[in-house]
Coordinates of C-alpha atoms in Angstrom, one line a residue:
M1 CA 0.0 0.0 0.0
T2 CA 1.6 3.3 -1.1
P3 CA 2.1 6.0 1.6
S4 CA 0.6 9.4 1.0
T5 CA 2.8 12.4 0.9
T6 CA 3.5 14.7 3.9
A7 CA 0.3 14.8 6.0
R8 CA -0.8 17.2 8.8
A9 CA -3.4 16.3 11.4
A10 CA -6.8 17.8 10.8
Q11 CA -7.3 18.2 14.5
P12 CA -4.7 19.8 16.8
S13 CA -3.0 18.0 19.7
F14 CA -2.0 20.0 22.8
V15 CA 0.4 19.8 25.7
V16 CA -0.2 21.5 29.1
L17 CA 2.8 23.6 30.2
P18 CA 4.1 22.7 33.7
R19 CA 3.3 25.0 36.7
D20 CA 6.9 25.5 37.7
L21 CA 8.8 26.9 34.8
S22 CA 11.5 29.5 34.4
P23 CA 10.0 32.9 33.6
S24 CA 12.5 33.3 30.8
L25 CA 11.7 29.9 29.1
T26 CA 10.2 30.2 25.6
V27 CA 7.5 27.8 24.3
F28 CA 9.9 26.9 21.5
A29 CA 12.6 25.8 24.0
F30 CA 10.1 23.9 26.0
L31 CA 8.8 22.0 23.1
A32 CA 12.2 21.3 21.7
E33 CA 13.2 19.7 25.0
H34 CA 9.9 18.1 25.9
F35 CA 9.6 16.4 22.5
A36 CA 13.3 16.0 21.8
R37 CA 12.7 13.0 19.6
I38 CA 11.0 15.3 17.1
G39 CA 13.9 17.6 16.7
E40 CA 14.5 21.4 17.4
E41 CA 14.4 22.3 13.7
V42 CA 11.1 20.7 13.2
W43 CA 9.6 22.7 16.0
R44 CA 11.3 25.8 14.7
A45 CA 9.6 25.3 11.2
R46 CA 6.2 24.5 12.8
I47 CA 6.2 27.7 14.8
Q48 CA 7.5 29.8 12.0
S49 CA 4.7 28.5 9.7
G50 CA 2.0 29.3 12.2
K51 CA 1.3 25.7 13.3
V52 CA 1.6 26.3 17.0
H53 CA -0.9 28.4 19.0
W54 CA -2.6 29.1 22.3
Q55 CA -6.1 27.7 23.2
D56 CA -7.7 30.9 21.8
G57 CA -6.0 30.5 18.5
S58 CA -3.5 33.3 18.9
P59 CA -0.1 32.3 17.3
I60 CA 3.1 31.5 19.2
D61 CA 6.4 32.7 17.8
L62 CA 9.9 31.7 18.6
D63 CA 10.2 34.3 21.3
T64 CA 6.9 33.7 23.0
L65 CA 7.4 33.0 26.7
C66 CA 5.7 30.1 28.5
R67 CA 2.6 30.6 30.5
P68 CA 2.4 28.1 33.4
T69 CA -0.5 25.6 33.1
A70 CA -1.6 26.9 29.7
R71 CA -2.3 24.6 26.8
V72 CA -0.1 24.8 23.7
Y73 CA -1.7 23.5 20.6
Y74 CA 0.2 22.0 17.6
Y75 CA -0.5 20.0 14.6
R76 CA 1.2 16.6 14.2
E77 CA 2.9 15.9 10.9
V78 CA 4.4 12.9 9.3
E79 CA 6.4 12.6 6.1
A80 CA 4.3 9.8 4.7
E81 CA 0.9 8.4 6.0
T82 CA -0.1 4.9 5.0
Q83 CA -3.7 4.4 4.1
I84 CA -5.4 1.6 5.9
P85 CA -7.5 -0.4 3.4
F86 CA -10.2 -1.5 5.8
R87 CA -13.4 0.4 6.8
E88 CA -15.0 1.1 10.1
K89 CA -18.7 0.5 10.6
I90 CA -21.2 2.2 12.8
L91 CA -23.2 -0.4 14.7
Y92 CA -25.4 1.9 16.9
R93 CA -25.8 5.6 17.5
D94 CA -28.0 7.9 19.6
E95 CA -27.5 11.4 21.0
Q96 CA -24.8 10.4 23.5
I97 CA -22.9 7.5 22.1
M98 CA -21.9 5.6 19.0
L99 CA -20.8 1.9 19.0
V100 CA -18.4 1.2 16.1
H101 CA -16.5 -1.7 14.6
K102 CA -12.9 -0.6 14.3
P103 CA -10.8 -2.6 11.7
H104 CA -7.4 -4.1 12.3
F105 CA -4.4 -1.8 11.8
L106 CA -6.4 1.5 12.3
P107 CA -5.4 3.6 15.3
V108 CA -8.2 5.0 17.4
T109 CA -6.5 8.5 17.7
P110 CA -3.4 10.0 16.0
S111 CA -0.2 8.1 16.9
G112 CA 3.1 7.2 15.4
N113 CA 3.0 7.5 11.6
Y114 CA -0.8 8.1 11.6
V115 CA -2.3 11.6 11.9
N116 CA -5.5 11.4 9.9
E117 CA -5.8 7.7 9.2
C118 CA -7.4 7.0 12.6
L119 CA -10.9 6.1 13.8
V120 CA -11.8 9.4 15.4
H121 CA -11.0 11.5 12.4
R122 CA -12.7 9.1 10.0
L123 CA -15.9 9.2 12.2
R124 CA -15.8 13.0 12.4
I125 CA -15.6 13.3 8.7
A126 CA -18.3 10.7 8.1
T127 CA -20.8 12.1 10.6
G128 CA -19.9 15.8 10.8
I129 CA -19.7 15.5 14.6
S130 CA -16.5 17.2 15.8
T131 CA -16.9 16.1 19.4
I132 CA -16.5 12.3 18.9
A133 CA -14.0 10.8 21.3
P134 CA -13.2 7.3 22.5
A135 CA -14.5 6.2 25.9
H136 CA -11.7 3.5 26.2
R137 CA -8.6 2.1 24.4
L138 CA -8.1 -0.5 21.8
D139 CA -4.8 -1.4 20.3
R140 CA -4.2 -0.4 16.7
E141 CA -3.5 -4.0 15.8
T142 CA -6.8 -5.2 17.4
A143 CA -10.2 -5.0 15.7
G144 CA -13.6 -4.9 17.3
V145 CA -16.4 -3.0 19.0
M146 CA -15.6 0.4 20.4
L147 CA -17.7 2.8 22.5
M148 CA -17.4 6.4 21.3
S149 CA -18.7 9.4 23.3
L150 CA -20.4 12.2 21.3
N151 CA -21.1 14.7 24.1
P152 CA -18.3 16.2 26.1
E153 CA -20.6 17.0 29.0
T154 CA -21.5 13.4 29.6
R155 CA -18.3 11.8 28.5
H156 CA -17.1 11.1 32.0
R157 CA -20.1 8.9 32.7
Y158 CA -19.0 6.5 30.0
H159 CA -15.4 6.6 31.1
E160 CA -16.6 5.5 34.5
L161 CA -18.1 2.3 33.1
F162 CA -14.7 1.1 32.4
L163 CA -13.0 2.4 35.6
S164 CA -15.8 0.8 37.7
G165 CA -15.8 -2.5 35.8
T166 CA -19.6 -2.2 35.1
I167 CA -19.1 -2.9 31.4
C168 CA -18.5 -6.4 30.1
K169 CA -15.9 -6.9 27.3
D170 CA -15.7 -10.2 25.4
Y171 CA -12.9 -11.0 23.0
Q172 CA -12.0 -13.8 20.5
A173 CA -8.6 -14.8 19.6
V174 CA -6.7 -17.5 17.6
A175 CA -3.4 -19.1 18.7
A176 CA -1.4 -22.1 18.0
L177 CA -2.0 -24.7 20.8
T178 CA 0.9 -25.8 23.0
P179 CA 2.4 -29.1 21.9
E180 CA 0.7 -30.9 24.8
L181 CA -2.7 -29.5 23.9
A182 CA -2.3 -30.1 20.2
A183 CA -1.2 -33.7 20.9
A184 CA -4.1 -34.3 23.2
H185 CA -6.7 -33.1 20.7
S186 CA -5.1 -34.9 17.7
E187 CA -5.4 -38.2 19.6
A188 CA -8.7 -37.6 21.3
S189 CA -11.9 -39.3 20.3
N190 CA -14.9 -37.2 19.1
S191 CA -16.5 -37.4 22.5
E192 CA -13.4 -36.2 24.2
V193 CA -13.0 -33.2 21.9
R194 CA -16.6 -32.3 22.6
D195 CA -15.5 -31.8 26.3
L196 CA -14.5 -28.3 25.3
P197 CA -14.4 -25.5 26.5
R198 CA -11.3 -25.7 28.5
H199 CA -10.8 -22.8 30.9
W200 CA -8.0 -20.8 32.5
T201 CA -8.1 -18.0 35.1
V202 CA -4.9 -15.9 34.6
K203 CA -3.9 -13.5 37.3
N204 CA -0.3 -12.0 37.5
R205 CA 1.6 -8.7 37.8
L206 CA 2.2 -6.8 34.6
H207 CA 4.9 -4.2 34.3
A208 CA 6.5 -2.2 31.4
A209 CA 9.3 -4.0 29.7
E210 CA 12.0 -2.8 27.4
P211 CA 11.2 -1.1 25.1
S212 CA 8.6 0.6 27.3
F213 CA 5.6 0.0 25.1
L214 CA 5.9 -3.7 25.7
M215 CA 4.6 -5.4 28.9
Q216 CA 5.9 -8.3 30.9
V217 CA 5.0 -10.6 33.8
I218 CA 7.0 -9.9 37.0
P219 CA 6.9 -11.3 40.5
G220 CA 4.6 -9.6 42.9
E221 CA 0.9 -9.2 43.8
A222 CA -1.4 -9.6 40.8
N223 CA -2.6 -6.4 39.1
S224 CA -4.2 -8.1 36.1
H225 CA -6.9 -10.7 35.6
S226 CA -8.3 -12.5 32.5
E227 CA -10.7 -15.4 32.0
I228 CA -9.7 -17.4 29.0
S229 CA -11.5 -20.4 27.4
L230 CA -10.5 -22.7 24.5
I231 CA -13.8 -23.3 22.6
A232 CA -12.7 -24.9 19.3
V233 CA -9.7 -26.7 17.7
K234 CA -8.7 -26.9 14.1
D235 CA -5.4 -28.0 12.5
G236 CA -3.4 -27.3 15.7
L237 CA -5.0 -23.9 16.2
G238 CA -7.3 -22.9 19.0
L239 CA -10.2 -20.5 19.1
F240 CA -10.4 -18.7 22.4
E241 CA -12.9 -16.6 24.2
L242 CA -11.3 -14.0 26.5
S243 CA -12.8 -11.7 29.2
P244 CA -10.4 -9.2 30.6
I245 CA -11.5 -8.4 34.2
T246 CA -8.8 -5.7 34.5
G247 CA -7.6 -3.5 31.6
K248 CA -3.8 -3.4 31.5
T249 CA -2.0 -2.5 28.3
H250 CA -1.6 -5.6 26.1
Q251 CA -3.1 -7.7 28.9
L252 CA -4.7 -10.4 26.8
R253 CA -1.7 -10.7 24.5
V254 CA 0.7 -11.2 27.4
H255 CA -1.8 -13.6 29.2
M256 CA -2.0 -15.7 26.2
Q257 CA 1.8 -15.8 25.9
S258 CA 2.0 -16.8 29.6
L259 CA -0.1 -19.8 28.8
G260 CA 2.5 -20.7 26.1
M261 CA 0.0 -19.7 23.3
P262 CA 0.9 -16.3 21.9
L263 CA -1.7 -14.9 19.5
L264 CA -1.3 -15.6 15.8
N265 CA 0.4 -12.8 13.8
D266 CA 1.5 -10.9 17.0
R267 CA 4.5 -8.7 16.1
F268 CA 5.1 -7.9 19.7
Y269 CA 4.9 -11.1 21.7
P270 CA 6.7 -13.4 22.5
T271 CA 9.4 -11.7 20.5
L272 CA 9.4 -8.1 19.2
K273 CA 9.6 -8.2 15.4
P274 CA 11.7 -5.6 13.5
K275 CA 9.9 -2.6 12.6
G276 CA 8.4 -2.6 9.1
P277 CA 5.3 -2.1 7.0
D278 CA 2.1 -3.7 8.0
D279 CA 1.2 -7.0 6.3
F280 CA -2.5 -6.4 5.8
D281 CA -2.9 -10.1 4.9
K282 CA -1.8 -11.1 8.4
P283 CA -3.8 -9.2 11.0
L284 CA -3.4 -9.9 14.7
K285 CA -5.9 -12.6 15.5
L286 CA -7.6 -10.7 18.3
V287 CA -11.0 -9.0 18.1
A288 CA -13.1 -7.2 20.7
K289 CA -16.2 -9.1 19.7
R290 CA -18.9 -7.9 22.2
L291 CA -19.6 -5.0 24.6
R292 CA -22.4 -5.2 27.1
F293 CA -23.5 -2.4 29.5
R294 CA -26.3 -0.4 30.9
D295 CA -26.3 3.2 29.5
P296 CA -25.7 5.6 32.5
I297 CA -27.8 8.3 30.8
S298 CA -30.7 6.6 29.1
G299 CA -30.8 3.4 31.3
R300 CA -30.9 1.3 28.1
D301 CA -29.2 -2.1 28.0
H302 CA -26.7 -2.4 25.2
D303 CA -25.4 -5.7 23.9
V304 CA -23.5 -5.1 20.7
S305 CA -21.3 -7.7 18.8
C306 CA -19.2 -7.8 15.6
E307 CA -17.8 -10.7 13.5
G308 CA -15.3 -12.9 15.2
F309 CA -13.2 -15.8 14.0
D310 CA -16.0 -18.5 14.4
A311 CA -16.3 -19.0 10.6
E312 CA -12.7 -20.1 10.4
F313 CA -13.4 -23.0 12.6
L314 CA -16.9 -24.1 11.5
E315 CA -16.1 -26.7 8.8
T316 CA -13.7 -28.9 10.6
G317 CA -13.5 -27.4 14.1
S318 CA -15.2 -28.9 17.1
R319 CA -17.0 -27.2 19.9

């Protein structure tokens, strides 16, 4: 897939200036140090071309001094932005929320090499609603159902669903079975195979690894909890249902790895693959298949699902 030319985000990002700053520190100097990986010359060019401003829209120049706790707005840019060849789908919408199927590879918000190829921007363009924002996270590599908030005044009520654990999230995944499981199922009789599902409760302590965007299991009190079931087997692969009780970064991916069954097409676990272009023919086999919750505003019960991996196991898989 051919990347586009230099792309600028349609929506600005912002950074809040710290409270304790030297009165002689310029915004330019702060940005160049705070975002050192971007480079001083890039910030100089952005400021000189009017791409950095205060919340009220007034421009910031190279000599503008910092204002403690003020927001500085800027537009993220990338040299080339790859177009994601999969489309999102709106599953439900009312005055407060939208439930959407996010495709694999599409980030929810601008990140990395993506500024406009993200779910939020696509939805804002498609609906004309500029206040759309996600109520929770979903990895770029993962597909599935997402809850989006439309109204900034009620947004915190939907965030609270995830913080309080009063929303149910159900995933599906595909992974190669451990040699022991694969051997057991290849030798089992039909009646024994029908004894599925097989279940695991996984609780352990997750902590940032190296590089810091990865997670690892470390000794200590558990801070993560997943319920995982093997529900079908086909050609050495397993179809799994997963329910994350907690919501740590990459939790399901690391928990499956801890069982000896890392997800199919996972570029992060168990070994970080070299950085390179996405292979759109090999998406991560993880989907957020279902969301269930009671709407805190309307009181309506929502139960919304999207397509999972069941069809891949229907012909010769057993359940």
